[in-house]
PDB file of C-alpha atoms in Angstrom:
ATOM      1  CA  UNK A 190       0.000   0.000   0.000  1.00  0.00           C
ATOM      2  CA  UNK A 191       2.909   2.352   0.694  1.00  0.00           C
ATOM      3  CA  UNK A 192       3.780   2.240  -3.023  1.00  0.00           C
ATOM      4  CA  UNK A 193       0.415   3.800  -3.950  1.00  0.00           C
ATOM      5  CA  UNK A 194       0.988   7.256  -5.414  1.00  0.00           C
ATOM      6  CA  UNK A 195      -2.346   7.914  -7.108  1.00  0.00           C
ATOM      7  CA  UNK A 196      -5.856   6.662  -6.283  1.00  0.00           C
ATOM      8  CA  UNK A 197      -8.800   6.688  -8.690  1.00  0.00           C
ATOM      9  CA  UNK A 198     -11.994   7.316  -6.724  1.00  0.00           C
ATOM     10  CA  UNK A 199     -15.213   6.490  -8.567  1.00  0.00           C
ATOM     11  CA  UNK A 200     -17.780   9.087  -7.493  1.00  0.00           C
ATOM     12  CA  UNK A 201     -21.476   8.357  -7.930  1.00  0.00           C
ATOM     13  CA  UNK A 202     -23.895  11.306  -7.623  1.00  0.00           C
ATOM     14  CA  UNK A 203     -26.717   8.860  -6.793  1.00  0.00           C
ATOM     15  CA  UNK A 204     -24.755   7.768  -3.681  1.00  0.00           C
ATOM     16  CA  UNK A 205     -23.975  11.120  -2.044  1.00  0.00           C
ATOM     17  CA  UNK A 206     -22.739   9.470   1.180  1.00  0.00           C
ATOM     18  CA  UNK A 207     -19.424   9.065  -0.677  1.00  0.00           C
ATOM     19  CA  UNK A 208     -18.191   5.856   0.995  1.00  0.00           C
ATOM     20  CA  UNK A 209     -15.450   5.416  -1.639  1.00  0.00           C
ATOM     21  CA  UNK A 210     -14.094   8.919  -0.970  1.00  0.00           C
ATOM     22  CA  UNK A 211     -14.030   8.312   2.810  1.00  0.00           C
ATOM     23  CA  UNK A 212     -11.832   5.237   2.328  1.00  0.00           C
ATOM     24  CA  UNK A 213      -9.659   7.050  -0.220  1.00  0.00           C
ATOM     25  CA  UNK A 214      -9.017   9.891   2.231  1.00  0.00           C
ATOM     26  CA  UNK A 215      -8.055   7.395   4.952  1.00  0.00           C
ATOM     27  CA  UNK A 216      -5.489   5.703   2.662  1.00  0.00           C
ATOM     28  CA  UNK A 217      -4.213   8.947   1.124  1.00  0.00           C
ATOM     29  CA  UNK A 218      -3.749  10.411   4.589  1.00  0.00           C
ATOM     30  CA  UNK A 219      -1.150   7.716   5.295  1.00  0.00           C
ATOM     31  CA  UNK A 220       0.388   7.191   1.833  1.00  0.00           C
ATOM     32  CA  UNK A 221       0.257  10.867   0.712  1.00  0.00           C
ATOM     33  CA  UNK A 222      -1.367   9.668  -2.516  1.00  0.00           C
ATOM     34  CA  UNK A 223      -2.964  11.952  -5.091  1.00  0.00           C
ATOM     35  CA  UNK A 224      -6.748  11.536  -5.412  1.00  0.00           C
ATOM     36  CA  UNK A 225      -8.346  11.570  -8.877  1.00  0.00           C
ATOM     37  CA  UNK A 226     -12.142  11.772  -8.626  1.00  0.00           C
ATOM     38  CA  UNK A 227     -14.119  10.355 -11.564  1.00  0.00           C
ATOM     39  CA  UNK A 228     -17.795  10.495 -12.480  1.00  0.00           C
ATOM     40  CA  UNK A 229     -18.799   8.029 -15.227  1.00  0.00           C
ATOM     41  CA  UNK A 230     -21.658   9.733 -17.032  1.00  0.00           C
ATOM     42  CA  UNK A 231     -22.217  10.837 -20.638  1.00  0.00           C
ATOM     43  CA  UNK A 232     -25.447  12.786 -20.045  1.00  0.00           C
ATOM     44  CA  UNK A 233     -25.592  15.006 -16.948  1.00  0.00           C
ATOM     45  CA  UNK A 234     -23.051  17.721 -16.113  1.00  0.00           C
ATOM     46  CA  UNK A 235     -21.467  17.124 -12.711  1.00  0.00           C
ATOM     47  CA  UNK A 236     -18.668  19.687 -12.988  1.00  0.00           C
ATOM     48  CA  UNK A 237     -20.027  21.986 -10.243  1.00  0.00           C
ATOM     49  CA  UNK A 238     -20.274  19.081  -7.761  1.00  0.00           C
ATOM     50  CA  UNK A 239     -16.821  17.797  -8.693  1.00  0.00           C
ATOM     51  CA  UNK A 240     -15.260  21.271  -8.422  1.00  0.00           C
ATOM     52  CA  UNK A 241     -16.783  21.668  -4.967  1.00  0.00           C
ATOM     53  CA  UNK A 242     -15.400  18.268  -3.886  1.00  0.00           C
ATOM     54  CA  UNK A 243     -11.961  19.108  -5.320  1.00  0.00           C
ATOM     55  CA  UNK A 244     -11.834  22.455  -3.511  1.00  0.00           C
ATOM     56  CA  UNK A 245     -12.948  20.857  -0.259  1.00  0.00           C
ATOM     57  CA  UNK A 246     -10.210  18.198  -0.521  1.00  0.00           C
ATOM     58  CA  UNK A 247      -7.616  20.876  -1.308  1.00  0.00           C
ATOM     59  CA  UNK A 248      -8.677  22.812   1.813  1.00  0.00           C
ATOM     60  CA  UNK A 249      -8.185  19.613   3.846  1.00  0.00           C
ATOM     61  CA  UNK A 250      -4.625  19.306   2.554  1.00  0.00           C
ATOM     62  CA  UNK A 251      -5.168  16.600  -0.068  1.00  0.00           C
ATOM     63  CA  UNK A 252      -3.813  16.669  -3.610  1.00  0.00           C
ATOM     64  CA  UNK A 253      -6.865  16.130  -5.839  1.00  0.00           C
ATOM     65  CA  UNK A 254      -8.090  16.412  -9.428  1.00  0.00           C
ATOM     66  CA  UNK A 255     -11.538  15.696 -10.883  1.00  0.00           C
ATOM     67  CA  UNK A 256     -12.937  14.400 -14.168  1.00  0.00           C
ATOM     68  CA  UNK A 257     -16.187  13.390 -15.854  1.00  0.00           C
ATOM     69  CA  UNK A 258     -15.796  10.841 -18.645  1.00  0.00           C
ATOM     70  CA  UNK A 259     -17.561   8.117 -20.621  1.00  0.00           C
ATOM     71  CA  UNK A 260     -16.279   5.198 -22.755  1.00  0.00           C
ATOM     72  CA  UNK A 261     -19.129   2.831 -23.788  1.00  0.00           C
ATOM     73  CA  UNK A 262     -19.885   1.598 -20.229  1.00  0.00           C
ATOM     74  CA  UNK A 263     -18.845   2.236 -16.605  1.00  0.00           C
ATOM     75  CA  UNK A 264     -16.118  -0.411 -16.236  1.00  0.00           C
ATOM     76  CA  UNK A 265     -14.366   0.548 -19.497  1.00  0.00           C
ATOM     77  CA  UNK A 266     -14.526   4.223 -18.489  1.00  0.00           C
ATOM     78  CA  UNK A 267     -12.923   3.474 -15.118  1.00  0.00           C
ATOM     79  CA  UNK A 268     -10.167   1.331 -16.678  1.00  0.00           C
ATOM     80  CA  UNK A 269      -9.396   3.882 -19.421  1.00  0.00           C
ATOM     81  CA  UNK A 270      -9.005   6.661 -16.832  1.00  0.00           C
ATOM     82  CA  UNK A 271      -7.010   4.396 -14.469  1.00  0.00           C
ATOM     83  CA  UNK A 272      -4.518   3.718 -17.261  1.00  0.00           C
ATOM     84  CA  UNK A 273      -4.386   7.325 -18.498  1.00  0.00           C
ATOM     85  CA  UNK A 274      -3.828   8.731 -15.005  1.00  0.00           C
ATOM     86  CA  UNK A 275      -1.461   5.937 -13.876  1.00  0.00           C
ATOM     87  CA  UNK A 276      -3.522   5.197 -10.756  1.00  0.00           C
ATOM     88  CA  UNK A 277      -2.232   2.337  -8.546  1.00  0.00           C
ATOM     89  CA  UNK A 278      -5.593   1.684  -6.867  1.00  0.00           C
ATOM     90  CA  UNK A 279      -9.264   2.016  -7.823  1.00  0.00           C
ATOM     91  CA  UNK A 280     -11.830   2.595  -5.069  1.00  0.00           C
ATOM     92  CA  UNK A 281     -15.531   2.197  -5.808  1.00  0.00           C
ATOM     93  CA  UNK A 282     -18.675   1.834  -3.739  1.00  0.00           C
ATOM     94  CA  UNK A 283     -20.295  -1.548  -4.409  1.00  0.00           C
ATOM     95  CA  UNK A 284     -24.050  -1.714  -4.824  1.00  0.00           C
ATOM     96  CA  UNK A 285     -25.269  -5.278  -5.539  1.00  0.00           C
ATOM     97  CA  UNK A 286     -27.420  -5.861  -8.610  1.00  0.00           C
ATOM     98  CA  UNK A 287     -30.755  -7.541  -8.022  1.00  0.00           C
ATOM     99  CA  UNK A 288     -30.566 -11.363  -8.486  1.00  0.00           C
ATOM    100  CA  UNK A 289     -32.774 -11.400 -11.608  1.00  0.00           C
ATOM    101  CA  UNK A 290     -30.691  -8.774 -13.419  1.00  0.00           C
ATOM    102  CA  UNK A 291     -27.498 -10.555 -12.317  1.00  0.00           C
ATOM    103  CA  UNK A 292     -28.766 -13.849 -13.786  1.00  0.00           C
ATOM    104  CA  UNK A 293     -29.191 -12.189 -17.199  1.00  0.00           C
ATOM    105  CA  UNK A 294     -26.354  -9.639 -17.306  1.00  0.00           C
ATOM    106  CA  UNK A 295     -22.855  -9.737 -15.857  1.00  0.00           C
ATOM    107  CA  UNK A 296     -22.752  -6.989 -13.192  1.00  0.00           C
ATOM    108  CA  UNK A 297     -20.545  -3.976 -13.986  1.00  0.00           C
ATOM    109  CA  UNK A 298     -18.630  -4.414 -10.730  1.00  0.00           C
ATOM    110  CA  UNK A 299     -17.760  -8.009 -11.698  1.00  0.00           C
ATOM    111  CA  UNK A 300     -16.436  -6.756 -15.049  1.00  0.00           C
ATOM    112  CA  UNK A 301     -14.353  -4.146 -13.247  1.00  0.00           C
ATOM    113  CA  UNK A 302     -12.823  -6.859 -11.047  1.00  0.00           C
ATOM    114  CA  UNK A 303     -12.129  -9.019 -14.120  1.00  0.00           C
ATOM    115  CA  UNK A 304     -10.524  -6.463 -16.386  1.00  0.00           C
ATOM    116  CA  UNK A 305      -9.037  -3.689 -14.248  1.00  0.00           C
ATOM    117  CA  UNK A 306      -5.214  -3.964 -14.243  1.00  0.00           C
ATOM    118  CA  UNK A 307      -4.847  -2.308 -10.825  1.00  0.00           C
ATOM    119  CA  UNK A 308      -6.037  -3.509  -7.403  1.00  0.00           C
ATOM    120  CA  UNK A 309      -9.702  -2.650  -6.775  1.00  0.00           C
ATOM    121  CA  UNK A 310     -11.176  -1.784  -3.379  1.00  0.00           C
ATOM    122  CA  UNK A 311     -14.934  -2.301  -3.307  1.00  0.00           C
ATOM    123  CA  UNK A 312     -16.445  -0.341  -0.422  1.00  0.00           C
ATOM    124  CA  UNK A 313     -19.579  -1.948   0.988  1.00  0.00           C
ATOM    125  CA  UNK A 314     -20.109  -0.332   4.395  1.00  0.00           C
ATOM    126  CA  UNK A 315     -19.390   2.823   6.354  1.00  0.00           C
ATOM    127  CA  UNK A 316     -18.002   0.742   9.256  1.00  0.00           C
ATOM    128  CA  UNK A 317     -14.770   2.372  10.466  1.00  0.00           C
ATOM    129  CA  UNK A 318     -11.584   0.402   9.766  1.00  0.00           C
ATOM    130  CA  UNK A 319      -9.882   1.736  12.895  1.00  0.00           C
ATOM    131  CA  UNK A 320      -9.126  -0.980  15.420  1.00  0.00           C
ATOM    132  CA  UNK A 321     -10.939  -3.593  13.324  1.00  0.00           C
ATOM    133  CA  UNK A 322     -10.016  -7.056  12.067  1.00  0.00           C
ATOM    134  CA  UNK A 323      -8.522  -7.359   8.587  1.00  0.00           C
ATOM    135  CA  UNK A 324      -8.940 -10.727   6.839  1.00  0.00           C
ATOM    136  CA  UNK A 325      -6.505 -12.008   4.188  1.00  0.00           C
ATOM    137  CA  UNK A 326      -7.775 -15.014   2.204  1.00  0.00           C
ATOM    138  CA  UNK A 327      -5.127 -17.327   0.713  1.00  0.00           C
ATOM    139  CA  UNK A 328      -5.039 -20.785  -0.856  1.00  0.00           C
ATOM    140  CA  UNK A 329      -2.188 -22.438   1.041  1.00  0.00           C
ATOM    141  CA  UNK A 330      -2.813 -25.718  -0.808  1.00  0.00           C
ATOM    142  CA  UNK A 331      -1.540 -24.077  -4.012  1.00  0.00           C
ATOM    143  CA  UNK A 332       2.172 -23.401  -3.606  1.00  0.00           C
ATOM    144  CA  UNK A 333       3.134 -22.825  -7.262  1.00  0.00           C
ATOM    145  CA  UNK A 334       5.063 -19.677  -8.139  1.00  0.00           C
ATOM    146  CA  UNK A 335       2.030 -17.708  -9.297  1.00  0.00           C
ATOM    147  CA  UNK A 336       0.098 -18.419  -6.096  1.00  0.00           C
ATOM    148  CA  UNK A 337       3.128 -17.757  -3.883  1.00  0.00           C
ATOM    149  CA  UNK A 338       3.564 -14.308  -5.435  1.00  0.00           C
ATOM    150  CA  UNK A 339      -0.135 -13.619  -5.017  1.00  0.00           C
ATOM    151  CA  UNK A 340      -0.094 -14.813  -1.377  1.00  0.00           C
ATOM    152  CA  UNK A 341       2.804 -12.466  -0.683  1.00  0.00           C
ATOM    153  CA  UNK A 342       0.819  -9.533  -2.129  1.00  0.00           C
ATOM    154  CA  UNK A 343      -2.369 -10.458  -0.237  1.00  0.00           C
ATOM    155  CA  UNK A 344      -0.627 -10.798   3.135  1.00  0.00           C
ATOM    156  CA  UNK A 345       1.532  -7.677   2.704  1.00  0.00           C
ATOM    157  CA  UNK A 346      -1.549  -5.611   1.731  1.00  0.00           C
ATOM    158  CA  UNK A 347      -3.357  -7.133   4.735  1.00  0.00           C
ATOM    159  CA  UNK A 348      -0.529  -6.074   7.044  1.00  0.00           C
ATOM    160  CA  UNK A 349      -0.451  -2.591   5.473  1.00  0.00           C
ATOM    161  CA  UNK A 350      -4.203  -2.078   6.003  1.00  0.00           C
ATOM    162  CA  UNK A 351      -3.987  -3.459   9.550  1.00  0.00           C
ATOM    163  CA  UNK A 352      -1.131  -1.004  10.145  1.00  0.00           C
ATOM    164  CA  UNK A 353      -2.939   2.075   8.861  1.00  0.00           C
ATOM    165  CA  UNK A 354      -6.166   1.051  10.648  1.00  0.00           C
ATOM    166  CA  UNK A 355      -4.344  -0.012  13.839  1.00  0.00           C
ATOM    167  CA  UNK A 356      -6.190  -3.311  13.478  1.00  0.00           C
ATOM    168  CA  UNK A 357      -5.391  -7.029  13.615  1.00  0.00           C
ATOM    169  CA  UNK A 358      -4.618  -9.217  10.602  1.00  0.00           C
ATOM    170  CA  UNK A 359      -6.236 -12.665  10.403  1.00  0.00           C
ATOM    171  CA  UNK A 360      -5.623 -15.179   7.611  1.00  0.00           C
ATOM    172  CA  UNK A 361      -8.117 -17.752   6.299  1.00  0.00           C
ATOM    173  CA  UNK A 362      -7.498 -20.725   4.028  1.00  0.00           C
ATOM    174  CA  UNK A 363     -10.039 -23.340   2.920  1.00  0.00           C
ATOM    175  CA  UNK A 364      -9.251 -26.996   2.301  1.00  0.00           C
ATOM    176  CA  UNK A 365     -11.300 -29.504   0.281  1.00  0.00           C
ATOM    177  CA  UNK A 366     -13.885 -31.881   1.681  1.00  0.00           C
ATOM    178  CA  UNK A 367     -12.763 -35.568   1.860  1.00  0.00           C
ATOM    179  CA  UNK A 368     -13.510 -37.673  -1.235  1.00  0.00           C
ATOM    180  CA  UNK A 369     -13.479 -41.465  -1.009  1.00  0.00           C
ATOM    181  CA  UNK A 370     -12.839 -41.553  -4.757  1.00  0.00           C
ATOM    182  CA  UNK A 371      -9.633 -39.502  -4.459  1.00  0.00           C
ATOM    183  CA  UNK A 372      -6.563 -41.243  -5.932  1.00  0.00           C
ATOM    184  CA  UNK A 373      -4.359 -39.914  -3.116  1.00  0.00           C
ATOM    185  CA  UNK A 374      -5.380 -41.557   0.203  1.00  0.00           C
ATOM    186  CA  UNK A 375      -4.518 -38.265   1.959  1.00  0.00           C
ATOM    187  CA  UNK A 376      -7.645 -36.696   0.446  1.00  0.00           C
ATOM    188  CA  UNK A 377      -9.953 -39.519   1.587  1.00  0.00           C
ATOM    189  CA  UNK A 378      -9.999 -38.591   5.284  1.00  0.00           C
ATOM    190  CA  UNK A 379     -10.794 -35.266   6.908  1.00  0.00           C
ATOM    191  CA  UNK A 380      -7.998 -35.688   9.482  1.00  0.00           C
ATOM    192  CA  UNK A 381      -5.294 -36.361   6.887  1.00  0.00           C
ATOM    193  CA  UNK A 382      -6.399 -33.469   4.662  1.00  0.00           C
ATOM    194  CA  UNK A 383      -6.365 -31.052   7.587  1.00  0.00           C
ATOM    195  CA  UNK A 384      -3.019 -32.412   8.805  1.00  0.00           C
ATOM    196  CA  UNK A 385      -1.469 -31.862   5.347  1.00  0.00           C
ATOM    197  CA  UNK A 386      -2.861 -28.299   5.183  1.00  0.00           C
ATOM    198  CA  UNK A 387      -1.659 -27.529   8.697  1.00  0.00           C
ATOM    199  CA  UNK A 388       1.805 -28.756   7.696  1.00  0.00           C
ATOM    200  CA  UNK A 389       1.813 -26.552   4.582  1.00  0.00           C
ATOM    201  CA  UNK A 390       0.623 -23.689   6.779  1.00  0.00           C
ATOM    202  CA  UNK A 391       3.656 -24.031   9.081  1.00  0.00           C
ATOM    203  CA  UNK A 392       5.973 -22.832   6.300  1.00  0.00           C
ATOM    204  CA  UNK A 393       3.510 -20.116   5.318  1.00  0.00           C
ATOM    205  CA  UNK A 394       3.157 -18.958   8.944  1.00  0.00           C
ATOM    206  CA  UNK A 395       6.912 -18.804   9.466  1.00  0.00           C
ATOM    207  CA  UNK A 396       7.384 -16.831   6.244  1.00  0.00           C
ATOM    208  CA  UNK A 397       4.698 -14.246   7.023  1.00  0.00           C
ATOM    209  CA  UNK A 398       4.751 -14.263  10.834  1.00  0.00           C
ATOM    210  CA  UNK A 399       1.168 -15.495  11.321  1.00  0.00           C
ATOM    211  CA  UNK A 400       0.427 -16.973  14.768  1.00  0.00           C
ATOM    212  CA  UNK A 401      -1.836 -20.018  15.236  1.00  0.00           C
ATOM    213  CA  UNK A 402      -4.661 -17.951  16.741  1.00  0.00           C
ATOM    214  CA  UNK A 403      -4.686 -15.653  13.696  1.00  0.00           C
ATOM    215  CA  UNK A 404      -4.700 -18.493  11.128  1.00  0.00           C
ATOM    216  CA  UNK A 405      -8.043 -20.126  10.357  1.00  0.00           C
ATOM    217  CA  UNK A 406      -8.000 -23.398   8.389  1.00  0.00           C
ATOM    218  CA  UNK A 407     -11.510 -24.586   7.511  1.00  0.00           C
ATOM    219  CA  UNK A 408     -13.017 -27.318   5.394  1.00  0.00           C
ATOM    220  CA  UNK A 409     -15.257 -26.328   2.509  1.00  0.00           C
ATOM    221  CA  UNK A 410     -15.436 -24.193  -0.651  1.00  0.00           C
ATOM    222  CA  UNK A 411     -13.630 -20.848  -0.435  1.00  0.00           C
ATOM    223  CA  UNK A 412     -16.743 -18.869  -1.418  1.00  0.00           C
ATOM    224  CA  UNK A 413     -18.511 -20.258   1.684  1.00  0.00           C
ATOM    225  CA  UNK A 414     -15.598 -20.341   4.137  1.00  0.00           C
ATOM    226  CA  UNK A 415     -14.270 -16.804   3.520  1.00  0.00           C
ATOM    227  CA  UNK A 416     -17.586 -14.954   4.176  1.00  0.00           C
ATOM    228  CA  UNK A 417     -18.177 -17.223   7.197  1.00  0.00           C
ATOM    229  CA  UNK A 418     -14.846 -16.268   8.823  1.00  0.00           C
ATOM    230  CA  UNK A 419     -15.240 -12.595   7.799  1.00  0.00           C
ATOM    231  CA  UNK A 420     -18.622 -12.560   9.560  1.00  0.00           C
ATOM    232  CA  UNK A 421     -17.263 -14.394  12.629  1.00  0.00           C
ATOM    233  CA  UNK A 422     -14.550 -11.777  13.144  1.00  0.00           C
ATOM    234  CA  UNK A 423     -16.624  -8.800  11.903  1.00  0.00           C
ATOM    235  CA  UNK A 424     -13.871  -8.086   9.364  1.00  0.00           C
ATOM    236  CA  UNK A 425     -13.607  -4.455   8.266  1.00  0.00           C
ATOM    237  CA  UNK A 426     -11.749  -5.410   5.066  1.00  0.00           C
ATOM    238  CA  UNK A 427     -11.262  -8.757   3.316  1.00  0.00           C
ATOM    239  CA  UNK A 428      -8.254  -9.036   0.969  1.00  0.00           C
ATOM    240  CA  UNK A 429      -8.613 -11.648  -1.763  1.00  0.00           C
ATOM    241  CA  UNK A 430      -6.599 -12.493  -4.864  1.00  0.00           C
ATOM    242  CA  UNK A 431      -7.335 -14.056  -8.174  1.00  0.00           C
ATOM    243  CA  UNK A 432      -5.106 -16.110 -10.427  1.00  0.00           C
ATOM    244  CA  UNK A 433      -6.960 -15.407 -13.645  1.00  0.00           C
ATOM    245  CA  UNK A 434      -7.005 -17.653 -16.687  1.00  0.00           C
ATOM    246  CA  UNK A 435      -6.452 -16.173 -20.133  1.00  0.00           C
ATOM    247  CA  UNK A 436      -8.706 -17.099 -22.991  1.00  0.00           C
ATOM    248  CA  UNK A 437     -10.268 -15.751 -26.168  1.00  0.00           C
ATOM    249  CA  UNK A 438     -12.225 -13.174 -24.211  1.00  0.00           C
ATOM    250  CA  UNK A 439      -9.107 -11.918 -22.476  1.00  0.00           C
ATOM    251  CA  UNK A 440      -8.412 -12.474 -18.810  1.00  0.00           C
ATOM    252  CA  UNK A 441     -11.150 -14.082 -16.750  1.00  0.00           C
ATOM    253  CA  UNK A 442     -11.128 -13.707 -13.003  1.00  0.00           C
ATOM    254  CA  UNK A 443     -11.798 -16.800 -10.904  1.00  0.00           C
ATOM    255  CA  UNK A 444     -15.476 -16.546 -10.029  1.00  0.00           C
ATOM    256  CA  UNK A 445     -14.783 -17.018  -6.296  1.00  0.00           C
ATOM    257  CA  UNK A 446     -14.024 -13.290  -6.041  1.00  0.00           C
ATOM    258  CA  UNK A 447     -17.259 -12.418  -7.823  1.00  0.00           C
ATOM    259  CA  UNK A 448     -19.459 -14.700  -5.711  1.00  0.00           C
ATOM    260  CA  UNK A 449     -17.770 -13.532  -2.508  1.00  0.00           C
ATOM    261  CA  UNK A 450     -18.263  -9.859  -3.401  1.00  0.00           C
ATOM    262  CA  UNK A 451     -22.001  -9.987  -2.661  1.00  0.00           C
ATOM    263  CA  UNK A 452     -21.705 -12.528   0.185  1.00  0.00           C
ATOM    264  CA  UNK A 453     -19.232 -10.492   2.256  1.00  0.00           C
ATOM    265  CA  UNK A 454     -20.402  -7.851   4.709  1.00  0.00           C
ATOM    266  CA  UNK A 455     -16.979  -6.152   4.691  1.00  0.00           C
ATOM    267  CA  UNK A 456     -15.116  -3.979   2.198  1.00  0.00           C
ATOM    268  CA  UNK A 457     -13.227  -6.105  -0.337  1.00  0.00           C
ATOM    269  CA  UNK A 458      -9.762  -5.529  -1.832  1.00  0.00           C
ATOM    270  CA  UNK A 459      -9.074  -7.661  -4.940  1.00  0.00           C
ATOM    271  CA  UNK A 460      -5.496  -8.216  -6.158  1.00  0.00           C
ATOM    272  CA  UNK A 461      -4.022  -9.891  -9.256  1.00  0.00           C
ATOM    273  CA  UNK A 462      -0.521 -11.253  -9.990  1.00  0.00           C
ATOM    274  CA  UNK A 463       1.878  -9.206 -12.149  1.00  0.00           C
ATOM    275  CA  UNK A 464       1.613 -11.274 -15.345  1.00  0.00           C
ATOM    276  CA  UNK A 465      -2.179 -10.929 -15.378  1.00  0.00           C
ATOM    277  CA  UNK A 466      -1.871  -7.168 -14.833  1.00  0.00           C
ATOM    278  CA  UNK A 467       0.536  -6.934 -17.787  1.00  0.00           C
ATOM    279  CA  UNK A 468      -1.873  -8.932 -19.969  1.00  0.00           C
ATOM    280  CA  UNK A 469      -4.819  -6.706 -19.008  1.00  0.00           C
ATOM    281  CA  UNK A 470      -2.790  -3.564 -19.734  1.00  0.00           C
ATOM    282  CA  UNK A 471      -2.057  -4.944 -23.212  1.00  0.00           C
ATOM    283  CA  UNK A 472      -5.805  -5.496 -23.769  1.00  0.00           C
ATOM    284  CA  UNK A 473      -6.576  -1.901 -22.742  1.00  0.00           C
ATOM    285  CA  UNK A 474      -3.838  -0.580 -25.061  1.00  0.00           C
ATOM    286  CA  UNK A 475      -5.338  -2.513 -28.016  1.00  0.00           C
ATOM    287  CA  UNK A 476      -8.736  -0.822 -27.658  1.00  0.00           C
TER     288      UNK A 476
END
């Protein structure tokens, strides 16, 4: 988080409570980042409102600029501005789509998580971060290079947020349910699966200085386990990562992050590994 120099804050006139801006000010206050406020709208003129916000931020000692823009749809507008302004973080208030609309159309926030090259913080509540629990979700069972890099980013961002919020970092990892049909006998019994995960966690804990009481190893799918632990500890922020897969349609985020987005009661920070970011930046440049 300390490397963040510029934050893109998506401002939505229909949500005047400005939850995204509140979080941006908290982070910028610590990192001294520049704030670039964006309204995605091709019809109405929001310049007066934006100018007022910019002046107010300047009076509070923040470096801020404002912009109204439109490129086909909200997520493409946000990504185009993020790339043009060189922002290291995008902050947006998340408002869930209704289930019927979501069944027919891919929500804009999901598309933003899929295609945005920078980390995205989705703000869901006005709960203060100060003194709260921060939850980092990792997949300890996957120790390949890509996952290891991602785990490092997730945990370091978790520590950074816990530091700026004077909170406590917890880590959650989910392990699979036993399957009698599994070729490896280790995966046929709950005890042996958990023992293997605990063993893998020892190395992880030593590397990232995570104590036993702050590591939570649970059985079940990640999209069920992560919200469950976040709720149990009343997490203020949940940090998750995605190792995307590339295909004809570009980079596709693992749908765990998308499903979790609506299930979590906390703010959500979504990270991607460097090679996926590079691929997404190439896609933006080709447009």
